[in-house]
XYZ file of C-alpha atoms in Angstrom:
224
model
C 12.379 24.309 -38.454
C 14.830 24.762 -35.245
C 16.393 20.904 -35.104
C 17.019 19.032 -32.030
C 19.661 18.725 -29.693
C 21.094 16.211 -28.080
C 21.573 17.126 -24.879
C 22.305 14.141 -22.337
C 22.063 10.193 -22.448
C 21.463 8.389 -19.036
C 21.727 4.433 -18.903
C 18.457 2.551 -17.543
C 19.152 0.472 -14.949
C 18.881 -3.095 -16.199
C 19.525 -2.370 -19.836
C 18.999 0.339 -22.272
C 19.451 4.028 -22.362
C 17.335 7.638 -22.521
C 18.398 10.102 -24.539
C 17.166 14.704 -23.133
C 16.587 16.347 -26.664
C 15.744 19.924 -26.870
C 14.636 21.981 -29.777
C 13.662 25.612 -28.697
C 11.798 25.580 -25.641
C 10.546 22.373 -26.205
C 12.179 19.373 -24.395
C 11.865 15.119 -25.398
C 12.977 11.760 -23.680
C 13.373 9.281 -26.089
C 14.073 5.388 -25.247
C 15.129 4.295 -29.404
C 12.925 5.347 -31.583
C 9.667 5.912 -29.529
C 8.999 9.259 -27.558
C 8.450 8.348 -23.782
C 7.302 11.987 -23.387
C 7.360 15.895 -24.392
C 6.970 18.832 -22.600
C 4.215 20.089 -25.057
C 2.088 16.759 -24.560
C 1.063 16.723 -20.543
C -2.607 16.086 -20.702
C -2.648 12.377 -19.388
C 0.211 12.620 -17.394
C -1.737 15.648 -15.318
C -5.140 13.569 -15.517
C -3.388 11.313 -13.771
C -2.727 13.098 -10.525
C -6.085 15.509 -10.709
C -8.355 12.241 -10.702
C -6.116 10.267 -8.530
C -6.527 13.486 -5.959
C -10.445 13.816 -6.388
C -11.167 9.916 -5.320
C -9.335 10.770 -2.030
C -10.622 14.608 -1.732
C -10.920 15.427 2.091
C -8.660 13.133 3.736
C -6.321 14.938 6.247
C -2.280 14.145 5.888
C -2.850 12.599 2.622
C 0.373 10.680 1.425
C 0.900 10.210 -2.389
C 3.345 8.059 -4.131
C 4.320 8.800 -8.071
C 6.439 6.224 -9.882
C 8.079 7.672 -12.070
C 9.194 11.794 -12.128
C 9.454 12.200 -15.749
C 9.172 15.684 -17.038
C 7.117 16.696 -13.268
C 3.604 17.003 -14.530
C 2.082 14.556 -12.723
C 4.011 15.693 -9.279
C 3.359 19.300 -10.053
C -0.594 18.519 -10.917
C -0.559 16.435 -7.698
C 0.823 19.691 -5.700
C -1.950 21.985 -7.270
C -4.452 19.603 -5.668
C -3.585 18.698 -2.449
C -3.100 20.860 0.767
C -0.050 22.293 2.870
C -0.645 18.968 5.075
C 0.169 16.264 2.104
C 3.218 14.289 1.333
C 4.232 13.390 -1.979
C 7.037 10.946 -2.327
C 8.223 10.998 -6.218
C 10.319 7.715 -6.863
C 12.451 7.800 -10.152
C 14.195 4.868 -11.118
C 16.895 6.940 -13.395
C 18.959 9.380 -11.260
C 19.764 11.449 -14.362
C 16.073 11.978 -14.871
C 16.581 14.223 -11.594
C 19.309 15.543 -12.839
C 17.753 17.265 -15.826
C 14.820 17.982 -13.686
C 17.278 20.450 -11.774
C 19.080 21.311 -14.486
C 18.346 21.962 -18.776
C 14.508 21.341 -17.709
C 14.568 23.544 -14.509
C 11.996 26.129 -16.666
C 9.458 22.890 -16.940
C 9.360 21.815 -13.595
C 9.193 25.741 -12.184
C 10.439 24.612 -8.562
C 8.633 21.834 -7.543
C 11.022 19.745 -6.408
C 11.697 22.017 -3.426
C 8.079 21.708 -2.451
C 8.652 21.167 1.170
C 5.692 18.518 0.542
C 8.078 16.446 -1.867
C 10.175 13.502 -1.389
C 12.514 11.944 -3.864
C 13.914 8.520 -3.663
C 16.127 7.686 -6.717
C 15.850 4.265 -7.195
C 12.899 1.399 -8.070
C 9.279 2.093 -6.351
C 8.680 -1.377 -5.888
C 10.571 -1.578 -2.862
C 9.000 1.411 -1.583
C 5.282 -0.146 -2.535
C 6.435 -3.271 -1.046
C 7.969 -2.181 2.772
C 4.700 -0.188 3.617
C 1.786 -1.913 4.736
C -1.830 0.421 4.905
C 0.595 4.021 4.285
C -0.374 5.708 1.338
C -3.590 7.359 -0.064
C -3.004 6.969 -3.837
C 0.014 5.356 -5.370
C 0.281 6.789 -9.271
C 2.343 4.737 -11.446
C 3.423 5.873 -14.734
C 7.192 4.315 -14.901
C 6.431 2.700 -18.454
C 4.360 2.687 -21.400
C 1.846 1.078 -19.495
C 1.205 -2.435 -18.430
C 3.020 -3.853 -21.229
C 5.831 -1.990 -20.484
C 9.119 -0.753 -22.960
C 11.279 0.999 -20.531
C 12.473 -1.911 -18.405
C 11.477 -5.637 -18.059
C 11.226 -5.260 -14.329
C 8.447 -2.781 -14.537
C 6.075 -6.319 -15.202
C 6.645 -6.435 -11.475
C 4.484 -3.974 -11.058
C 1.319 -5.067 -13.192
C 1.360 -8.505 -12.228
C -0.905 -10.411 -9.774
C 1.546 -9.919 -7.137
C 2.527 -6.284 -7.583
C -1.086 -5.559 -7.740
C -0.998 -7.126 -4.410
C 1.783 -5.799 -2.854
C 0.199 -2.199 -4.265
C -2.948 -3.260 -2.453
C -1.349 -3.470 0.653
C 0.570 -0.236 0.453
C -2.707 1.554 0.879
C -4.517 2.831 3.374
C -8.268 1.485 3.332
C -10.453 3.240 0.559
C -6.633 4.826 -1.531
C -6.372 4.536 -4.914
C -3.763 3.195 -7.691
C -3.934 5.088 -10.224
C -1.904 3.398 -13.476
C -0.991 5.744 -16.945
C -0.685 4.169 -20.060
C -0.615 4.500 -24.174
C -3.761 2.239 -24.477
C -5.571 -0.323 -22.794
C -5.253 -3.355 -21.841
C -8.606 -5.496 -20.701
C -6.402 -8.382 -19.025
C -4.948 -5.886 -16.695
C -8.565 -4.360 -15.979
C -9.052 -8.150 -15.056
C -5.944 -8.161 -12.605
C -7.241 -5.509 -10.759
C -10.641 -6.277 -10.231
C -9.214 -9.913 -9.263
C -7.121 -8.495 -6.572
C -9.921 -6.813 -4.689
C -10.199 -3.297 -6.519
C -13.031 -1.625 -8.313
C -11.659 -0.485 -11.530
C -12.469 2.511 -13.262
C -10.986 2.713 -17.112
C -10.778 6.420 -18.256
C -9.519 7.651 -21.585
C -7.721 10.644 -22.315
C -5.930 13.047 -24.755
C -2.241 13.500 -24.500
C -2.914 17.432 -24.308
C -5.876 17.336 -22.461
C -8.497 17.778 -25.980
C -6.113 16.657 -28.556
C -3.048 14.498 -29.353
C -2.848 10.560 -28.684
C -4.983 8.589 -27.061
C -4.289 7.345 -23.561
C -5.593 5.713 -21.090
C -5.320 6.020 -17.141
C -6.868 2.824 -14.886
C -8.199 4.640 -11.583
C -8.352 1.418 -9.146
C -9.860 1.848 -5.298
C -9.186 -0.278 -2.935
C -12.410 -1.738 -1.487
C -12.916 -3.671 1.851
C -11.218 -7.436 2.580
């Protein structure tokens, strides 16, 4: 068996640090010892944007926002679905994550980051959830393992009562946030339908029929 390579560590902002491993064609981010993601496992992560895009089919000058770029399958789903009108603005909290996306992992993310649809802010998305009142369509979060998150502390921000809110606001009436993660979580179906969405829990495969277990929370935003 081909072993792995280490090819790049990146710090996380707030504490801890990502490690780019490559064996063969095949490419891994690890945080420690667990596997944030492969590029032979995209299933969920693609789920993610298809049934995010199909709640909002139809609207004209659709704007998307992705936390989180990881390894591009969720942006490059999202670009397969929507039309030459859309925006999609890809926040990544790790500018080395980039990096590798233009560089060792160029071959996995085949050019879509010079979609002239795409946007990327290196840096948090909660500041870019929490400036915009009514302005996107569907925000899809997957910056973590889910809403118990690994990757960084400050990510709770985001699954709280008041990031739920502040996501709430950020969309336009009817948009949807759309939330990836390794498993469920029933008190943050709760949250949601608290805050004034109607919640929709689907479960998928990490490779679309096979592989983990996942599960992706598809939340619209219904009328004050």
């Amino acid at each position: 068996m081909i072993p792995w390579t280490l090819l790049d560590t990146a710090k996380i902002p707030g504490g801890g640090e990502l490690r780019l491993k490559q064996r063969g064609q095949e490419f891994s981010i690890m945080l420690g010892t667990n596997e944030l993601m492969n590029s032979r496992l995209s299933g969920s992560e693609r789920a993610l944007a298809t049934l995010s895009c199909e709640k909002i089919k139809g609207r004209k000058a659709p704007h998307i926002l992705i936390g989180g770029l990881g390894m591009g399958f969720t942006l490059r789903a999202a670009l397969g679905e929507l039309g030459a009108d859309a925006k999609v603005t890809v926040a990544e909290l790790v500018p080395a994550v980039v990096s590798w996306a233009r560089g060792p992992m160029a071959t996995v993310f085949d050019g879509c980051l010079d979609d002239p649809r795409v946007a990327i802010h290196e840096g948090d998305v909660r500041p870019l959830i929490r400036a915009r009142k009514a302005t996107y369509d569907a925000i899809l979060l997957d910056v973590d393992n889910g809403p118990d998150g690994i990757t960084s502390e400050a990510n709770d921000g985001l699954y709280d009562y008041q990031g739920i809110k502040a996501s709430r606001d950020a969309l336009r009436p009817g948009g949807v946030l759309a939330v990836w993660s390794s498993g469920p979580d029933e008190r943050f179906t709760r949250r949601l339908r608290d805050s004034g969405f109607a919640a929709e829990v689907v479960n998928t495969r990490a490779n679309g029929k096979s592989g983990a277990r996942h599960v992706i929370w598809l939340a619209t935003k219904t009328a004050s």
